[in-house]
Coordinates of C-alpha atoms in Angstrom, one line a residue:
X1 CA -6.8 13.2 19.2
X2 CA -7.4 9.7 20.5
X3 CA -8.5 7.0 18.1
X4 CA -9.8 3.6 19.2
X5 CA -9.7 0.7 16.9
X6 CA -12.6 -1.6 17.8
X7 CA -14.0 -4.9 16.4
X8 CA -17.8 -4.8 16.7
X9 CA -20.4 -7.6 16.7
X10 CA -17.8 -10.2 17.8
X11 CA -16.3 -11.5 21.1
X12 CA -12.9 -12.2 19.6
X13 CA -10.2 -10.1 17.9
X14 CA -9.8 -10.2 14.1
X15 CA -13.5 -11.0 13.6
X16 CA -16.6 -8.9 13.4
X17 CA -16.5 -5.4 11.8
X18 CA -13.6 -3.1 12.6
X19 CA -14.2 0.6 13.1
X20 CA -12.0 3.5 14.2
X21 CA -13.6 5.9 16.7
X22 CA -12.0 9.3 17.0
X23 CA -12.7 11.2 20.2
X24 CA -12.3 15.0 19.7
X25 CA -13.1 18.3 21.2
X26 CA -14.7 19.7 18.0
X27 CA -15.3 18.5 14.5
X28 CA -12.5 19.7 12.1
X29 CA -13.4 20.4 8.5
X30 CA -15.2 17.7 6.4
X31 CA -12.0 17.5 4.3
X32 CA -10.0 16.4 7.4
X33 CA -12.6 14.0 8.5
X34 CA -12.7 12.5 5.0
X35 CA -8.9 12.3 4.8
X36 CA -8.8 10.4 8.1
X37 CA -11.4 7.9 6.8
X38 CA -9.4 7.4 3.6
X39 CA -6.2 6.9 5.6
X40 CA -7.9 4.3 7.8
X41 CA -9.4 2.5 4.9
X42 CA -12.0 0.8 7.0
X43 CA -15.7 0.7 6.1
X44 CA -16.4 3.3 8.8
X45 CA -14.6 5.9 10.9
X46 CA -16.7 7.4 13.6
X47 CA -16.2 11.0 15.0
X48 CA -17.4 11.8 18.5
X49 CA -17.8 15.2 20.1
X50 CA -19.4 15.9 23.5
X51 CA -22.0 18.6 23.0
X52 CA -22.2 20.0 26.5
X53 CA -25.4 18.2 27.6
X54 CA -25.9 14.5 28.2
X55 CA -25.5 13.7 24.5
X56 CA -22.7 13.3 22.0
X57 CA -22.6 14.4 18.4
X58 CA -21.7 11.5 16.2
X59 CA -20.8 11.3 12.5
X60 CA -19.6 8.5 10.3
X61 CA -17.4 8.5 7.2
X62 CA -16.6 5.8 4.8
X63 CA -13.6 6.1 2.5
X64 CA -16.0 7.3 -0.2
X65 CA -18.0 9.9 1.9
X66 CA -20.2 10.6 4.9
X67 CA -23.1 8.3 5.6
X68 CA -26.3 8.9 7.4
X69 CA -26.5 5.7 9.5
X70 CA -24.0 3.1 10.6
X71 CA -24.6 0.3 13.1
X72 CA -21.2 -1.3 13.9
X73 CA -19.4 2.1 14.3
X74 CA -22.2 3.2 16.6
X75 CA -21.8 0.1 18.7
X76 CA -18.0 0.6 18.7
X77 CA -18.5 4.3 19.8
X78 CA -20.9 3.3 22.6
X79 CA -18.2 0.8 23.8
X80 CA -15.6 3.6 23.8
X81 CA -17.8 6.0 25.8
X82 CA -18.6 3.3 28.4
X83 CA -14.9 2.3 28.7
X84 CA -13.2 5.8 28.6
X85 CA -15.7 8.6 29.1
X86 CA -18.6 7.4 31.2
X87 CA -17.5 4.2 33.0
X88 CA -20.4 4.4 35.5
X89 CA -23.1 4.8 32.9
X90 CA -25.1 2.1 31.2
X91 CA -26.7 4.4 28.5
X92 CA -25.3 6.8 26.1
X93 CA -27.2 9.1 23.7
X94 CA -25.9 10.2 20.3
X95 CA -27.3 13.0 18.0
X96 CA -26.8 11.9 14.4
X97 CA -28.1 12.5 10.9
X98 CA -30.6 9.8 11.6
X99 CA -31.8 11.5 14.8
X100 CA -31.1 10.4 18.4
X101 CA -29.5 6.9 18.7
X102 CA -28.7 5.2 21.9
X103 CA -26.3 2.4 23.1
X104 CA -27.0 0.6 26.3
X105 CA -25.3 -2.2 28.2
X106 CA -27.9 -4.9 28.6
X107 CA -27.5 -8.5 29.7
X108 CA -23.8 -8.6 28.8
X109 CA -24.2 -7.1 25.3
X110 CA -24.0 -3.6 23.9
X111 CA -27.5 -2.8 22.5
X112 CA -28.5 -0.1 20.0
X113 CA -32.0 1.1 19.0
X114 CA -32.3 2.2 15.4
X115 CA -35.2 3.2 13.1
X116 CA -36.5 0.5 10.8
X117 CA -36.4 0.8 7.0
X118 CA -39.7 0.3 5.3
X119 CA -40.2 -3.0 3.3
X120 CA -40.9 -1.4 -0.1
X121 CA -41.0 -4.4 -2.4
X122 CA -39.8 -3.9 -6.0
X123 CA -39.7 -6.2 -9.0
X124 CA -36.9 -8.7 -9.3
X125 CA -34.9 -7.9 -12.4
X126 CA -32.7 -9.7 -14.8
X127 CA -29.8 -7.5 -13.6
X128 CA -30.2 -8.8 -10.1
X129 CA -30.2 -12.4 -11.3
X130 CA -27.1 -11.8 -13.4
X131 CA -25.3 -10.1 -10.5
X132 CA -26.0 -12.8 -7.9
X133 CA -26.0 -15.8 -10.2
X134 CA -29.4 -16.9 -8.9
X135 CA -32.8 -15.3 -9.2
X136 CA -33.9 -13.6 -6.0
X137 CA -37.1 -14.7 -4.4
X138 CA -37.9 -11.1 -3.7
X139 CA -36.3 -7.6 -3.7
X140 CA -36.9 -4.6 -1.4
X141 CA -35.6 -1.0 -1.7
X142 CA -35.3 1.7 0.9
X143 CA -32.0 3.5 1.4
X144 CA -30.4 0.1 0.5
X145 CA -31.4 -2.8 -1.8
X146 CA -32.2 -6.1 -0.1
X147 CA -32.5 -9.3 -2.3
X148 CA -33.8 -12.5 -0.7
X149 CA -31.9 -15.5 -2.2
X150 CA -33.2 -19.0 -2.3
X151 CA -30.7 -20.5 0.2
X152 CA -28.0 -19.7 2.7
X153 CA -25.5 -21.5 0.4
X154 CA -26.4 -18.9 -2.3
X155 CA -25.5 -16.1 0.1
X156 CA -22.3 -17.7 1.3
X157 CA -21.0 -18.7 -2.2
X158 CA -21.7 -15.5 -4.0
X159 CA -18.5 -14.2 -5.6
X160 CA -18.8 -10.4 -5.6
X161 CA -18.5 -8.3 -8.7
X162 CA -18.2 -4.7 -7.7
X163 CA -19.0 -3.3 -11.2
X164 CA -22.2 -5.3 -11.4
X165 CA -23.2 -4.5 -7.8
X166 CA -22.7 -0.8 -8.4
X167 CA -25.3 -0.8 -11.2
X168 CA -28.0 -2.1 -8.9
X169 CA -30.2 0.4 -7.0
X170 CA -29.6 1.3 -3.4
X171 CA -26.7 2.9 -1.5
X172 CA -25.8 -0.6 -0.2
X173 CA -26.7 -4.0 -1.7
X174 CA -27.7 -6.7 0.8
X175 CA -28.4 -10.4 0.2
X176 CA -30.1 -12.6 2.7
X177 CA -31.7 -16.0 3.2
X178 CA -33.1 -18.2 5.9
X179 CA -30.3 -19.7 8.0
X180 CA -29.3 -23.4 7.5
X181 CA -28.0 -23.4 11.1
X182 CA -30.5 -23.8 13.9
X183 CA -28.8 -21.3 16.2
X184 CA -29.4 -18.5 13.6
X185 CA -32.6 -17.2 11.9
X186 CA -31.0 -15.5 9.0
X187 CA -27.8 -15.2 7.1
X188 CA -26.7 -12.2 5.1
X189 CA -23.9 -10.3 3.4
X190 CA -23.6 -6.6 2.6
X191 CA -21.8 -4.7 -0.2
X192 CA -21.1 -1.0 -0.7
X193 CA -19.0 -0.4 -3.8
X194 CA -20.7 3.0 -4.2
X195 CA -18.9 4.0 -1.0
X196 CA -15.6 2.4 -1.9
X197 CA -16.3 -0.6 0.4
X198 CA -16.5 -3.9 -1.5
X199 CA -17.9 -6.0 1.4
X200 CA -18.8 -4.7 4.8
X201 CA -18.0 -7.4 7.4
X202 CA -21.0 -7.0 9.8
X203 CA -23.6 -4.3 9.1
X204 CA -26.0 -2.9 11.7
X205 CA -27.9 -0.6 9.4
X206 CA -28.6 -3.4 6.9
X207 CA -30.4 -5.2 9.7
X208 CA -32.9 -2.3 10.0
X209 CA -34.2 -3.8 6.7
X210 CA -33.3 -7.5 7.2
X211 CA -34.8 -7.9 10.7
X212 CA -38.3 -6.6 9.8
X213 CA -38.4 -8.9 6.8
X214 CA -37.5 -12.1 8.7
X215 CA -39.7 -11.1 11.7
X216 CA -42.6 -11.0 9.2
X217 CA -41.6 -14.2 7.4
X218 CA -40.9 -16.2 10.5
X219 CA -43.7 -14.8 12.7
X220 CA -41.3 -13.9 15.6
X221 CA -39.8 -10.7 16.9
X222 CA -36.5 -12.0 18.2
X223 CA -34.1 -12.6 15.3
X224 CA -30.5 -13.9 15.7
X225 CA -28.7 -12.9 12.5
X226 CA -25.4 -14.2 11.2
X227 CA -23.4 -12.2 8.7
X228 CA -21.4 -14.5 6.5
X229 CA -18.5 -12.2 5.5
X230 CA -15.0 -13.7 5.7
X231 CA -14.7 -12.1 9.2
X232 CA -18.2 -13.1 10.2
X233 CA -20.4 -11.6 13.0
X234 CA -23.5 -12.2 15.0
X235 CA -26.3 -9.7 15.8
X236 CA -29.0 -10.3 18.4
X237 CA -32.0 -8.4 17.2
X238 CA -35.6 -7.5 18.1
X239 CA -38.2 -6.1 15.7
X240 CA -40.1 -3.3 17.4
X241 CA -42.3 -2.0 14.7
X242 CA -40.8 1.2 13.4
X243 CA -37.6 0.5 15.4
X244 CA -35.1 -2.3 15.6
X245 CA -33.0 -3.3 18.6
X246 CA -29.5 -4.6 17.6
X247 CA -27.1 -6.1 20.2
X248 CA -23.7 -7.5 20.0
X249 CA -20.2 -7.9 21.5
X250 CA -17.2 -5.5 21.1
X251 CA -13.5 -6.1 21.4
X252 CA -10.8 -3.3 21.6
X253 CA -7.8 -3.8 19.3
X254 CA -5.7 -0.6 19.8
X255 CA -5.6 2.9 21.1
X256 CA -3.8 5.5 19.0
X257 CA -2.8 9.2 19.0
X258 CA -3.5 11.0 15.8
X259 CA -1.3 14.0 14.9
X260 CA -3.7 16.1 12.9
X261 CA -3.3 19.8 12.0
X262 CA -6.0 21.7 10.2

């Protein structure tokens, strides 16, 4: 099977969030899918199967297991479909564990539309303060935990401790603050030690929680988000009520042939 290594949410190689996209005729066993993801050791490996209609079946695996929603690997998969499967199309539909997702090519960027996460506020705890080295201004919990830190410097300077992070609620743990750079609205970082991913470089699904928060706080629907991982990445976002539009750039690194036997 073909596997495409793609850097998402960036316009240059060796930045953004890398994902491997495997294009296949059918899904092999979950064990095989998991083993490929472990071998790749990226935060996400995406698996794509054409379902005989105008849609594709799409699944995502981390090294620690299957996940129900992933932004950067969906963006990467959309890029692969446009480049190698449907070069004359400007919209692709995916059937996933989170329902139908789409990727479109709009104004020079690849654009996704995802369901928003509800802003369920929870009490800030001493454990959160101990983990992040500063007391969060607020905390929210949906699938993931989001802690709002006092400053962008607090987000950038956080030295991650996987053991402490794993004790906090949420599948992923996100930290965010208002940006200290005028070209961005927010800054964030994302951690997933429960999925064997210490820090995810640029995270689309996290912004299904981050974008509604900053749209509410800033009184605007268009949010330009900077993820301050060592690789960094930029997401161009729009809050749409119960949906979030996430756009970004994509760069191809390599095309490989996997020799897999079930």
